[in-house]
Short mmCIF file of C-alpha atoms in Angstrom, two decimals:
data_model
loop_
_atom_site.label_atom_id
_atom_site.label_comp_id
_atom_site.label_asym_id
_atom_site.label_seq_id
_atom_site.Cartn_x
_atom_site.Cartn_y
_atom_site.Cartn_z
CA MET A 1 -0.61 63.16 -10.29
CA PHE A 2 -2.24 65.07 -7.38
CA GLY A 3 -5.60 63.53 -8.34
CA MET A 4 -4.50 60.14 -7.00
CA PHE A 5 -4.95 61.53 -3.53
CA ALA A 6 -8.54 62.70 -4.23
CA ARG A 7 -11.69 60.72 -3.83
CA HIS A 8 -11.84 58.15 -6.63
CA ARG A 9 -15.32 58.72 -8.10
CA THR A 10 -15.96 56.42 -11.03
CA THR A 11 -19.45 57.50 -12.02
CA ILE A 12 -20.17 60.77 -13.84
CA PRO A 13 -22.62 62.97 -11.93
CA ALA A 14 -25.96 64.02 -13.42
CA PRO A 15 -26.09 67.63 -14.49
CA GLY A 16 -28.11 68.62 -11.45
CA GLU A 17 -25.50 67.01 -9.15
CA ALA A 18 -22.51 68.82 -10.67
CA LEU A 19 -20.71 71.62 -8.88
CA PRO A 20 -21.91 75.14 -9.95
CA GLY A 21 -18.49 76.50 -11.00
CA ARG A 22 -18.03 80.15 -11.82
CA SER A 23 -18.31 82.65 -14.61
CA GLU A 24 -14.69 83.87 -14.44
CA ARG A 25 -12.31 82.22 -16.80
CA MET A 26 -9.07 80.68 -15.50
CA PRO A 27 -6.16 83.05 -16.03
CA VAL A 28 -3.43 81.37 -18.16
CA PRO A 29 -0.07 82.48 -19.56
CA GLU A 30 -0.05 84.36 -22.80
CA ALA A 31 2.58 82.10 -24.35
CA HIS A 32 3.30 78.38 -24.51
CA PHE A 33 6.22 77.60 -22.17
CA VAL A 34 7.99 75.48 -24.81
CA SER A 35 7.21 77.11 -28.15
CA GLY A 36 6.42 80.65 -27.13
CA ARG A 37 3.29 80.57 -29.29
CA GLU A 38 -0.18 81.59 -28.25
CA LEU A 39 -2.01 79.44 -25.74
CA THR A 40 -5.53 80.75 -26.33
CA PRO A 41 -7.60 81.81 -29.40
CA PRO A 42 -7.54 83.32 -31.87
CA PHE A 43 -5.36 80.71 -33.55
CA PRO A 44 -4.07 81.05 -37.18
CA GLU A 45 -6.74 80.78 -39.83
CA TRP A 46 -5.01 77.76 -41.40
CA SER A 47 -4.90 75.80 -38.17
CA GLU A 48 -7.06 72.88 -37.14
CA SER A 49 -7.73 71.52 -33.64
CA ALA A 50 -8.11 68.25 -31.85
CA LEU A 51 -9.42 67.75 -28.32
CA VAL A 52 -8.55 64.55 -26.46
CA GLY A 53 -8.55 63.05 -22.99
CA MET A 54 -6.11 60.25 -22.26
CA GLY A 55 -5.47 60.22 -18.53
CA CYS A 56 -3.13 62.60 -16.68
CA PHE A 57 -2.92 65.63 -18.97
CA TRP A 58 0.68 66.48 -18.06
CA GLY A 59 2.19 63.54 -20.02
CA ALA A 60 -0.45 63.63 -22.66
CA GLU A 61 0.26 67.24 -23.55
CA ARG A 62 3.98 66.54 -23.89
CA LEU A 63 3.29 63.79 -26.48
CA PHE A 64 1.59 66.39 -28.64
CA TRP A 65 3.84 69.40 -28.25
CA GLN A 66 6.75 67.18 -29.30
CA ALA A 67 4.95 66.02 -32.47
CA PRO A 68 5.95 67.56 -35.83
CA GLY A 69 3.37 69.95 -37.20
CA VAL A 70 1.76 70.87 -33.87
CA HIS A 71 1.41 74.60 -33.50
CA THR A 72 0.46 74.83 -29.84
CA THR A 73 -1.08 72.87 -26.99
CA ALA A 74 -2.93 73.53 -23.74
CA VAL A 75 -4.40 71.49 -20.96
CA GLY A 76 -7.81 71.86 -19.45
CA TYR A 77 -11.15 70.24 -18.70
CA ALA A 78 -13.79 68.97 -21.09
CA GLY A 79 -16.81 66.71 -21.35
CA GLY A 80 -18.51 67.79 -18.15
CA PHE A 81 -20.97 70.30 -16.72
CA THR A 82 -19.21 72.71 -14.33
CA PRO A 83 -18.16 75.99 -15.96
CA ASN A 84 -14.52 77.13 -15.37
CA PRO A 85 -13.76 74.43 -12.77
CA SER A 86 -10.67 74.36 -10.61
CA TYR A 87 -8.39 71.34 -10.60
CA GLU A 88 -9.55 70.38 -7.12
CA GLU A 89 -13.16 70.47 -8.24
CA VAL A 90 -12.42 68.27 -11.23
CA CYS A 91 -10.59 65.82 -9.02
CA SER A 92 -13.64 65.58 -6.75
CA GLY A 93 -15.47 63.82 -9.57
CA LEU A 94 -18.37 66.29 -9.23
CA THR A 95 -17.83 68.30 -12.42
CA GLY A 96 -18.21 65.53 -15.02
CA HIS A 97 -15.06 66.73 -16.81
CA THR A 98 -12.11 64.66 -17.92
CA GLU A 99 -8.58 66.09 -18.12
CA ALA A 100 -8.13 67.12 -21.71
CA VAL A 101 -5.52 68.42 -24.16
CA LEU A 102 -6.27 70.97 -26.83
CA VAL A 103 -3.98 70.39 -29.81
CA VAL A 104 -3.71 73.05 -32.54
CA PHE A 105 -1.88 71.75 -35.55
CA ASP A 106 -0.84 72.77 -39.08
CA PRO A 107 -2.65 70.52 -41.58
CA ARG A 108 -0.02 71.40 -44.18
CA LEU A 109 2.55 69.58 -42.06
CA THR A 110 0.54 66.87 -40.34
CA SER A 111 -3.01 65.58 -40.17
CA TYR A 112 -5.94 64.76 -37.83
CA GLU A 113 -5.23 61.08 -38.49
CA GLU A 114 -1.75 61.54 -37.08
CA MET A 115 -3.26 63.23 -33.98
CA LEU A 116 -5.47 60.15 -33.62
CA ARG A 117 -2.49 57.83 -33.92
CA ILE A 118 -0.67 59.69 -31.13
CA PHE A 119 -3.84 59.54 -29.02
CA TRP A 120 -4.45 55.80 -29.46
CA GLU A 121 -0.85 54.68 -29.05
CA GLY A 122 -0.18 57.09 -26.12
CA HIS A 123 -2.49 55.45 -23.60
CA ASP A 124 -4.59 52.41 -22.85
CA PRO A 125 -8.16 53.18 -24.06
CA THR A 126 -9.67 50.06 -22.47
CA GLN A 127 -9.43 51.05 -18.83
CA GLY A 128 -12.71 52.87 -18.25
CA MET A 129 -12.62 55.50 -15.53
CA ARG A 130 -8.89 55.22 -14.93
CA GLN A 131 -5.47 55.26 -16.54
CA GLY A 132 -2.94 53.17 -14.74
CA ASN A 133 -2.79 54.12 -11.06
CA ASP A 134 -4.85 57.23 -11.71
CA VAL A 135 -8.46 56.37 -10.89
CA GLY A 136 -11.53 58.60 -11.38
CA THR A 137 -13.83 60.02 -13.98
CA GLN A 138 -11.28 62.80 -14.71
CA TYR A 139 -8.92 60.17 -16.20
CA ARG A 140 -11.30 58.62 -18.68
CA SER A 141 -10.36 58.30 -22.37
CA ALA A 142 -12.17 60.68 -24.67
CA LEU A 143 -12.21 62.06 -28.23
CA TYR A 144 -14.23 65.19 -28.68
CA TYR A 145 -14.81 66.12 -32.32
CA TYR A 146 -15.23 69.51 -33.94
CA SER A 147 -16.84 68.29 -37.17
CA GLU A 148 -18.52 65.31 -38.79
CA GLU A 149 -15.22 64.58 -40.58
CA GLN A 150 -13.50 64.29 -37.22
CA ARG A 151 -16.30 62.14 -35.89
CA HIS A 152 -15.96 59.80 -38.82
CA ALA A 153 -12.21 59.61 -38.38
CA ALA A 154 -12.56 58.92 -34.65
CA GLU A 155 -15.06 56.14 -35.22
CA ALA A 156 -13.06 54.60 -38.06
CA THR A 157 -9.82 54.45 -36.02
CA THR A 158 -11.69 53.16 -33.03
CA GLY A 159 -12.93 50.15 -34.96
CA ALA A 160 -9.57 49.46 -36.53
CA TYR A 161 -7.62 49.89 -33.27
CA GLN A 162 -10.11 47.71 -31.40
CA GLU A 163 -9.27 44.82 -33.68
CA ARG A 164 -5.51 45.30 -33.14
CA LEU A 165 -6.06 45.44 -29.40
CA ARG A 166 -8.24 42.33 -29.46
CA GLN A 167 -5.49 40.45 -31.24
CA ALA A 168 -3.09 41.57 -28.52
CA GLY A 169 -5.34 40.32 -25.73
CA TYR A 170 -6.93 43.61 -24.62
CA GLY A 171 -10.60 44.16 -23.91
CA ALA A 172 -13.11 46.59 -25.31
CA ILE A 173 -12.28 50.30 -25.95
CA THR A 174 -14.10 52.53 -23.45
CA THR A 175 -13.18 55.84 -25.11
CA GLU A 176 -15.95 58.46 -25.01
CA ILE A 177 -16.61 59.94 -28.46
CA ALA A 178 -18.76 63.02 -28.41
CA PRO A 179 -19.08 66.56 -29.87
CA ALA A 180 -16.52 69.03 -28.52
CA GLY A 181 -18.22 71.34 -26.07
CA GLU A 182 -16.55 74.03 -24.00
CA PHE A 183 -12.85 73.55 -23.27
CA TYR A 184 -11.98 75.11 -19.93
CA TYR A 185 -8.27 75.95 -19.48
CA ALA A 186 -6.52 74.53 -16.48
CA GLU A 187 -4.54 76.60 -14.02
CA ASP A 188 -1.28 78.11 -15.25
CA TYR A 189 0.93 75.68 -13.34
CA HIS A 190 -0.54 72.76 -15.26
CA GLN A 191 0.26 74.22 -18.65
CA GLN A 192 3.31 72.51 -20.11
CA TYR A 193 3.95 71.14 -16.64
CA LEU A 194 6.56 68.56 -17.66
CA ALA A 195 8.64 71.18 -19.38
CA LYS A 196 8.66 73.23 -16.18
CA VAL A 197 9.19 70.16 -13.98
CA PRO A 198 11.07 67.65 -16.16
CA ASP A 199 11.15 64.97 -13.45
CA GLY A 200 7.49 65.47 -12.55
CA TYR A 201 4.93 62.73 -12.40
CA CYS A 202 3.79 61.23 -15.72
CA GLY A 203 1.24 58.49 -15.55
CA ILE A 204 0.85 58.24 -19.31
CA GLY A 205 1.60 54.87 -20.96
CA GLY A 206 0.45 53.08 -24.05
CA THR A 207 -0.28 49.45 -24.77
CA GLY A 208 2.53 48.96 -27.24
CA VAL A 209 -0.05 48.10 -29.92
CA ALA A 210 0.40 50.16 -33.12
CA CYS A 211 -2.58 51.97 -34.55
CA PRO A 212 -3.20 51.36 -38.28
CA THR A 213 -2.83 54.41 -40.45
CA GLY A 214 -4.10 55.34 -43.90
CA LEU A 215 -7.64 54.19 -43.18
CA ALA A 216 -10.16 54.80 -45.93
CA GLY A 217 -12.23 57.84 -45.18
CA VAL A 218 -9.83 59.28 -42.65
CA ALA A 219 -8.95 62.31 -44.72
CA GLU A 220 -5.98 64.53 -43.97
CA GLY A 221 -7.15 67.71 -42.30
CA ALA A 222 -10.45 66.27 -41.14
CA GLY A 223 -12.59 68.91 -39.73
CA ARG A 224 -11.56 72.51 -39.05
CA PRO A 225 -13.43 74.04 -36.09
CA ALA A 226 -14.36 77.64 -36.39
CA GLU A 227 -12.61 78.31 -33.05
CA PRO A 228 -12.22 76.16 -29.94
CA ALA A 229 -13.93 77.88 -27.08
CA GLY A 230 -11.56 79.45 -24.60
CA GLY A 231 -12.17 78.84 -20.96
#
């Protein structure tokens, strides 16, 4: 995506080095371009959320909005320091953020474990600060959890998938696993980009290695956040 033309920074800045950002939130559409559902909170009381980073967020978001049981999706920035960053600022590598997808799903129809399966199988989590030809801290793999149940599920699937990857000849998983902080919405043209531009760039690609499911301790509906923070 456009970030491939930006400076390829591969080290996350210290908080004092990050760009200052702004207090104004990014304006985004009221409705999801594909489903017509809400893009920002409040979400339905029964809903649960997942927050992931897996490279270019255009293709990653499409994987999730196509999945059964997903209520809505949005793209944005997470895991860094700069409040309400622009896309260009994130691509500079000076915000600390990675491109992220917020997934709001119906636990009556699907599960957090299924969101993790889509995450693991949808990209190569062993590439560090890149994903394919997209290089930079904004393309790093990340799982941001909203609860201890989600943390446990993320760590359990990491261990299980690492063994499958090792058997297939891949190296160590580099996925960042951390508490979900602020999710800052990306600009409106990024939201559901590949539905608006069907032939647009998509750098997403998995390893072809299946993620084991039904792991002990990975409970359906792991971790309901009170509300993901809107950006």
